[in-house]
JSON list of C-alpha atoms in Angstrom, two decimals:
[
{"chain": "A", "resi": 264, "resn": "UNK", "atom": "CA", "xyz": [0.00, 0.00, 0.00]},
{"chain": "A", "resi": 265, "resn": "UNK", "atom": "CA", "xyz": [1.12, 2.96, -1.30]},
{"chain": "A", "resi": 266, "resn": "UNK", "atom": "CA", "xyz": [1.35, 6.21, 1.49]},
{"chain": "A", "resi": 267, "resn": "UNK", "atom": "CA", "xyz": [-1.91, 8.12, -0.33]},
{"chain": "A", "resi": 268, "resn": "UNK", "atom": "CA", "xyz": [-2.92, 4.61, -0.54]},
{"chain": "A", "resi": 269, "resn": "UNK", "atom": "CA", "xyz": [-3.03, 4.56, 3.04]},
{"chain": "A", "resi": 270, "resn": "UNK", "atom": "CA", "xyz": [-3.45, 7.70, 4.41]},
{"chain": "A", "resi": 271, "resn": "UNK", "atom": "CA", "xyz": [-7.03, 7.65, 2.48]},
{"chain": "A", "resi": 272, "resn": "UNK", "atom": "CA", "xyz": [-7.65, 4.08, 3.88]},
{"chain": "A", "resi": 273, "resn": "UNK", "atom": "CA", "xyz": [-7.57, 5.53, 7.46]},
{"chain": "A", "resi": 274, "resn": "UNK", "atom": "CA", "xyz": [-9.24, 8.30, 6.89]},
{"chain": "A", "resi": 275, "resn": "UNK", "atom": "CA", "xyz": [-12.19, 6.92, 5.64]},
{"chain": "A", "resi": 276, "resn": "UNK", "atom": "CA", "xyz": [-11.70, 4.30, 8.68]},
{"chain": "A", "resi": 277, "resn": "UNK", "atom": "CA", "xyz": [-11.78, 7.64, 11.18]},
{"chain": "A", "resi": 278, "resn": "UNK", "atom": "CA", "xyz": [-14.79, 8.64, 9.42]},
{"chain": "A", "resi": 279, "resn": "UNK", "atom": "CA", "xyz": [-16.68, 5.89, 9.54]},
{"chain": "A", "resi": 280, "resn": "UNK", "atom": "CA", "xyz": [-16.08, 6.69, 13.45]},
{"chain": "A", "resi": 281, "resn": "UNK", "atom": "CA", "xyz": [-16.29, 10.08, 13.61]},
{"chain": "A", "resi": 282, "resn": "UNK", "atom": "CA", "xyz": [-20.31, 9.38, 12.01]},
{"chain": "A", "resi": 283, "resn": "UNK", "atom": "CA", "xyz": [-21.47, 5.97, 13.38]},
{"chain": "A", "resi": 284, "resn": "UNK", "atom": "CA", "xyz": [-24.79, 7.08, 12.27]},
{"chain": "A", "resi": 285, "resn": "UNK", "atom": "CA", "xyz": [-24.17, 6.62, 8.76]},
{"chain": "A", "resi": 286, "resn": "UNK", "atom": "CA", "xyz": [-23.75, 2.94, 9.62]},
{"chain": "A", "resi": 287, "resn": "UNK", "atom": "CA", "xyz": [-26.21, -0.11, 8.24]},
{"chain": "A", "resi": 288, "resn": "UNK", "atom": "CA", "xyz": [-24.64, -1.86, 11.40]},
{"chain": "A", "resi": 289, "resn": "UNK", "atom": "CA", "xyz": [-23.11, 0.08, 14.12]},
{"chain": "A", "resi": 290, "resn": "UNK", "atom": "CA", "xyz": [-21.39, -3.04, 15.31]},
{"chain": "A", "resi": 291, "resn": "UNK", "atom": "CA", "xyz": [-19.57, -3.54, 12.81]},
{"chain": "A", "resi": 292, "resn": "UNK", "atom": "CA", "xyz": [-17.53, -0.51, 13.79]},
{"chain": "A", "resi": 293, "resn": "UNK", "atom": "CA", "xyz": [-16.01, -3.01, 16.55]},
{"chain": "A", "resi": 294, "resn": "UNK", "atom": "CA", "xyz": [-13.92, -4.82, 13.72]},
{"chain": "A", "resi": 295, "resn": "UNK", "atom": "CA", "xyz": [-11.95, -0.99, 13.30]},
{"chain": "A", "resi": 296, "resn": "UNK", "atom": "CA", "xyz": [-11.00, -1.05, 17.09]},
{"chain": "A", "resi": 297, "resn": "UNK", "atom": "CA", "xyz": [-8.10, -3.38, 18.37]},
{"chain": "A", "resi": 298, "resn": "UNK", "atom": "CA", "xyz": [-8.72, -5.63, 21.69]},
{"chain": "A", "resi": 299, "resn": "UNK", "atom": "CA", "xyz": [-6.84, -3.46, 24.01]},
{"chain": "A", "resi": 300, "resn": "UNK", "atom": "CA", "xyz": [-7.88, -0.08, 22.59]},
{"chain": "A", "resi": 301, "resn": "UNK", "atom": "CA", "xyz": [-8.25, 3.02, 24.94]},
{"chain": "A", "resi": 302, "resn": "UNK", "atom": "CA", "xyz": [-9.20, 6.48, 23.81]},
{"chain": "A", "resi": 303, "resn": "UNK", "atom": "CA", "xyz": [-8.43, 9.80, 26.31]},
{"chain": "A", "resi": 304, "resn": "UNK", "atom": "CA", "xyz": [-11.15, 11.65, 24.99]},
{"chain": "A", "resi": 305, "resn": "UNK", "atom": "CA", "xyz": [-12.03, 15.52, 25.20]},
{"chain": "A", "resi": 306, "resn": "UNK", "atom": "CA", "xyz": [-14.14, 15.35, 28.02]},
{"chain": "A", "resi": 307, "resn": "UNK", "atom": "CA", "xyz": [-11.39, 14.27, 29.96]},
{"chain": "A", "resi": 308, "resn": "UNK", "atom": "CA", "xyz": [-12.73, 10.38, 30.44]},
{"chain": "A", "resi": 309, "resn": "UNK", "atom": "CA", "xyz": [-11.01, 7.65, 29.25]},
{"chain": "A", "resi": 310, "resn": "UNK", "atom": "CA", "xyz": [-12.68, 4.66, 27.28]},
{"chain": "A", "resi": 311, "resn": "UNK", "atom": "CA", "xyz": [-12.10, 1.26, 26.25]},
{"chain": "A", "resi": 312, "resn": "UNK", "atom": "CA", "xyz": [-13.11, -0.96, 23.50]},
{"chain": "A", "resi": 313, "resn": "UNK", "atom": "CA", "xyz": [-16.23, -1.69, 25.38]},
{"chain": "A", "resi": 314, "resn": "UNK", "atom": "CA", "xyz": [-17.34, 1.59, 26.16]},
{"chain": "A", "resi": 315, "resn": "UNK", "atom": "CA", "xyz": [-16.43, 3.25, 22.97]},
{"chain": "A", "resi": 316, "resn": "UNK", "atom": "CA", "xyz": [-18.64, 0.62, 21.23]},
{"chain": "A", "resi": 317, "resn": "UNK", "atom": "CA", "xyz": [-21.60, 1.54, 23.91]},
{"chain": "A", "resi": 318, "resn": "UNK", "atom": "CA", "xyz": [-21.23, 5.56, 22.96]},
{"chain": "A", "resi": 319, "resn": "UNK", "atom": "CA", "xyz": [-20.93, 4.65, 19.39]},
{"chain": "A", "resi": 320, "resn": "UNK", "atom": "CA", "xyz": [-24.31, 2.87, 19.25]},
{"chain": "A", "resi": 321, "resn": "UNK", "atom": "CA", "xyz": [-26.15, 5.10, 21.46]},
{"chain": "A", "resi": 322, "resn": "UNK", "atom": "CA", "xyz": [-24.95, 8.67, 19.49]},
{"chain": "A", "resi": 323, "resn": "UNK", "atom": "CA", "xyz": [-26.94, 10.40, 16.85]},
{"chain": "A", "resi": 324, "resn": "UNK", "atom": "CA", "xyz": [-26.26, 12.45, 13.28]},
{"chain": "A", "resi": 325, "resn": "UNK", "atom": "CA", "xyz": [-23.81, 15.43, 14.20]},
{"chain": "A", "resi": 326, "resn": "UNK", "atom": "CA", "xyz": [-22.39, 17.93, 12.00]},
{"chain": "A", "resi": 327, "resn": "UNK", "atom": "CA", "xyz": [-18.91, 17.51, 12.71]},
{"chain": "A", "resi": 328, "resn": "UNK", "atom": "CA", "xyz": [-16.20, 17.97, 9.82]},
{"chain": "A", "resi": 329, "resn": "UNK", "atom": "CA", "xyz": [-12.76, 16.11, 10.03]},
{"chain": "A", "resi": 330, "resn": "UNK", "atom": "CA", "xyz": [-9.54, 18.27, 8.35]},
{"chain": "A", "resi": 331, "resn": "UNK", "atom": "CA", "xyz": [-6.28, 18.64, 8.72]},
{"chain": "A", "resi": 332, "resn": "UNK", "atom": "CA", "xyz": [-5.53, 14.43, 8.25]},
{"chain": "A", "resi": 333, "resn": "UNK", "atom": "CA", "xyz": [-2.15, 13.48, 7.89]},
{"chain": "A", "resi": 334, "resn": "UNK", "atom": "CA", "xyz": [-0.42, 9.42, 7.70]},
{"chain": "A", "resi": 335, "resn": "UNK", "atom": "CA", "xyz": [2.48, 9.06, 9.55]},
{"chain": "A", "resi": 336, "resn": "UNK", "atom": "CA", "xyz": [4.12, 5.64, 8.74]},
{"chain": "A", "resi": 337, "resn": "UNK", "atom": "CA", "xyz": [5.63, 4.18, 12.07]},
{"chain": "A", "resi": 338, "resn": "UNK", "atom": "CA", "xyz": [6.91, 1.34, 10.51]},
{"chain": "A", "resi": 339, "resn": "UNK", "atom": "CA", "xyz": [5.36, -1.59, 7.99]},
{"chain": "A", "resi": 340, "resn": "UNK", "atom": "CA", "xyz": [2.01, -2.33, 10.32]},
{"chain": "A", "resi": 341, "resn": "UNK", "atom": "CA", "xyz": [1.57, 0.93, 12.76]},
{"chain": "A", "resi": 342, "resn": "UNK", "atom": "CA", "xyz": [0.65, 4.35, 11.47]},
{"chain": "A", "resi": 343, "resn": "UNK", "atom": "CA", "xyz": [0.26, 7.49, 13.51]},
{"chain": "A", "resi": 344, "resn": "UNK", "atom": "CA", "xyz": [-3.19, 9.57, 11.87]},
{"chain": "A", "resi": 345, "resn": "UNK", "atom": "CA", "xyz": [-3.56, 13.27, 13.01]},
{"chain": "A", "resi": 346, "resn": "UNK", "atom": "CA", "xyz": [-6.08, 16.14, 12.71]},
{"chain": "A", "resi": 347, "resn": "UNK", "atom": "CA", "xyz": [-8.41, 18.05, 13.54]},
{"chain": "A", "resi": 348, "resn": "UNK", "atom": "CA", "xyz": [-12.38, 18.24, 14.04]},
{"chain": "A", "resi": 349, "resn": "UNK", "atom": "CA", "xyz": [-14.45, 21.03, 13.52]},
{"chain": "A", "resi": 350, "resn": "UNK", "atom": "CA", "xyz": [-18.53, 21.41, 15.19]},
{"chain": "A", "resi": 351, "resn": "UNK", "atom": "CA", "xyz": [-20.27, 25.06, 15.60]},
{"chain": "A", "resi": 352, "resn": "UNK", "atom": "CA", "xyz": [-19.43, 24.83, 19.16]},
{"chain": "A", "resi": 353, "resn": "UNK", "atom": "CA", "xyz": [-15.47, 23.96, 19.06]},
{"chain": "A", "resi": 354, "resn": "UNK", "atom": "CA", "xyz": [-12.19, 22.72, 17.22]},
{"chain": "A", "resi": 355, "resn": "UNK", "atom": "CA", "xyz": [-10.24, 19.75, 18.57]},
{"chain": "A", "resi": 356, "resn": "UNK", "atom": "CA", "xyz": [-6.99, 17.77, 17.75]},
{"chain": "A", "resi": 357, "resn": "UNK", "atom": "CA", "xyz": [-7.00, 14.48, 17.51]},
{"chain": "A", "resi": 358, "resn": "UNK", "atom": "CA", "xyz": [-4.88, 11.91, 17.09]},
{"chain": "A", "resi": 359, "resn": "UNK", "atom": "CA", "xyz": [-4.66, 8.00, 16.75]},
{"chain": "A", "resi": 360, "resn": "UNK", "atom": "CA", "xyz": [-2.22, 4.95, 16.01]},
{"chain": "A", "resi": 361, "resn": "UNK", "atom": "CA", "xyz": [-3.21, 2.47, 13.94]},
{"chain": "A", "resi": 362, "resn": "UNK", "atom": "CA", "xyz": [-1.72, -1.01, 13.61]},
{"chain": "A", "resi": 363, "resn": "UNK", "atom": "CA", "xyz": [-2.08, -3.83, 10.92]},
{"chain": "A", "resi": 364, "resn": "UNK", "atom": "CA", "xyz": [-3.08, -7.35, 11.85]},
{"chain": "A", "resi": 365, "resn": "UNK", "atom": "CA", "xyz": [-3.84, -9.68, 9.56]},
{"chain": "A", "resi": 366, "resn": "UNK", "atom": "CA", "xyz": [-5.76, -7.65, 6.34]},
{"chain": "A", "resi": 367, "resn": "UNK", "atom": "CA", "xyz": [-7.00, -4.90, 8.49]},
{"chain": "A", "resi": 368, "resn": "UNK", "atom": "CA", "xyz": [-5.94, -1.62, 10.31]},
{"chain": "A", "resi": 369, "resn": "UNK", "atom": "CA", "xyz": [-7.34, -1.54, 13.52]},
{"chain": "A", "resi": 370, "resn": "UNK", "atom": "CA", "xyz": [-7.33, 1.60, 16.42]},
{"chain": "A", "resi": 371, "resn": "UNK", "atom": "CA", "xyz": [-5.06, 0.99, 18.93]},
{"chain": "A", "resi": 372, "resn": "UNK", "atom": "CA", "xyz": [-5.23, 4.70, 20.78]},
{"chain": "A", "resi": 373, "resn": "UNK", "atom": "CA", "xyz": [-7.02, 7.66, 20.60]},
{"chain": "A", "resi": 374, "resn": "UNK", "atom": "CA", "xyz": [-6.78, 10.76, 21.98]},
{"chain": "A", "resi": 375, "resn": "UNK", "atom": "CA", "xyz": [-8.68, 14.59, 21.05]},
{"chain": "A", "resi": 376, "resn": "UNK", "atom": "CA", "xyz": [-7.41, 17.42, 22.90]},
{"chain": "A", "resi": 377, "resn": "UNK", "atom": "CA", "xyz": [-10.07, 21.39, 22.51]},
{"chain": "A", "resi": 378, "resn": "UNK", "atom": "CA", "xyz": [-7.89, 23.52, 20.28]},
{"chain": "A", "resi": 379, "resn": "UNK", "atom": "CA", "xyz": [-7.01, 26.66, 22.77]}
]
């Protein structure tokens, strides 16, 4: 895979998380997430695979735009994906590493810091 190659296959992996809504199966989003995935999110809480998956399924349509995304290659099966995400109410950076296993990229971490 090619870097463009992969730096569009993650973002349209982030986006697929960034609007669960847009979903026909909402669980499916569990596939994208690694076993031992934990997110520090904005609010300050941190989540695991478990409760990610619970917050995706429960969350509804937002307008939230994703910009800013840039691949980092961290070696032949981890990749480091950064930017930024945009509502009416704030701007956030975010940031996530991604590993390989098997045929599919899978979350490892995840964190989103407000923009000052």
């Amino acid at each position: 895979m090619t870097s463009a190659q992969l730096q569009q296959h993650l973002h349209s992996l982030e986006e697929r998380l960034l609007h669960p809504d847009r979903e026909a199966n909402r669980s499916e989003l569990n596939a994208l997430l690694a076993p031992e995935f934990k997110e520090f999110c904005t609010s300050g809480r941190i989540f695991n695979t478990n409760q990610l998956m619970q917050a995706l399924s429960n969350s509804s349509a937002r307008n939230a735009s994703m910009s800013h995304f840039y691949v980092t290659p961290l070696g032949e099966e981890a990749a480091l994906a950064t930017y930024h995400i945009s509502t009416a109410n704030s701007t956030s950076h975010h940031s996530s590493i991604w590993v390989k296993r098997g045929d599919n990229w899978q979350m490892l971490f995840h964190q989103g810091t407000i923009a000052a």
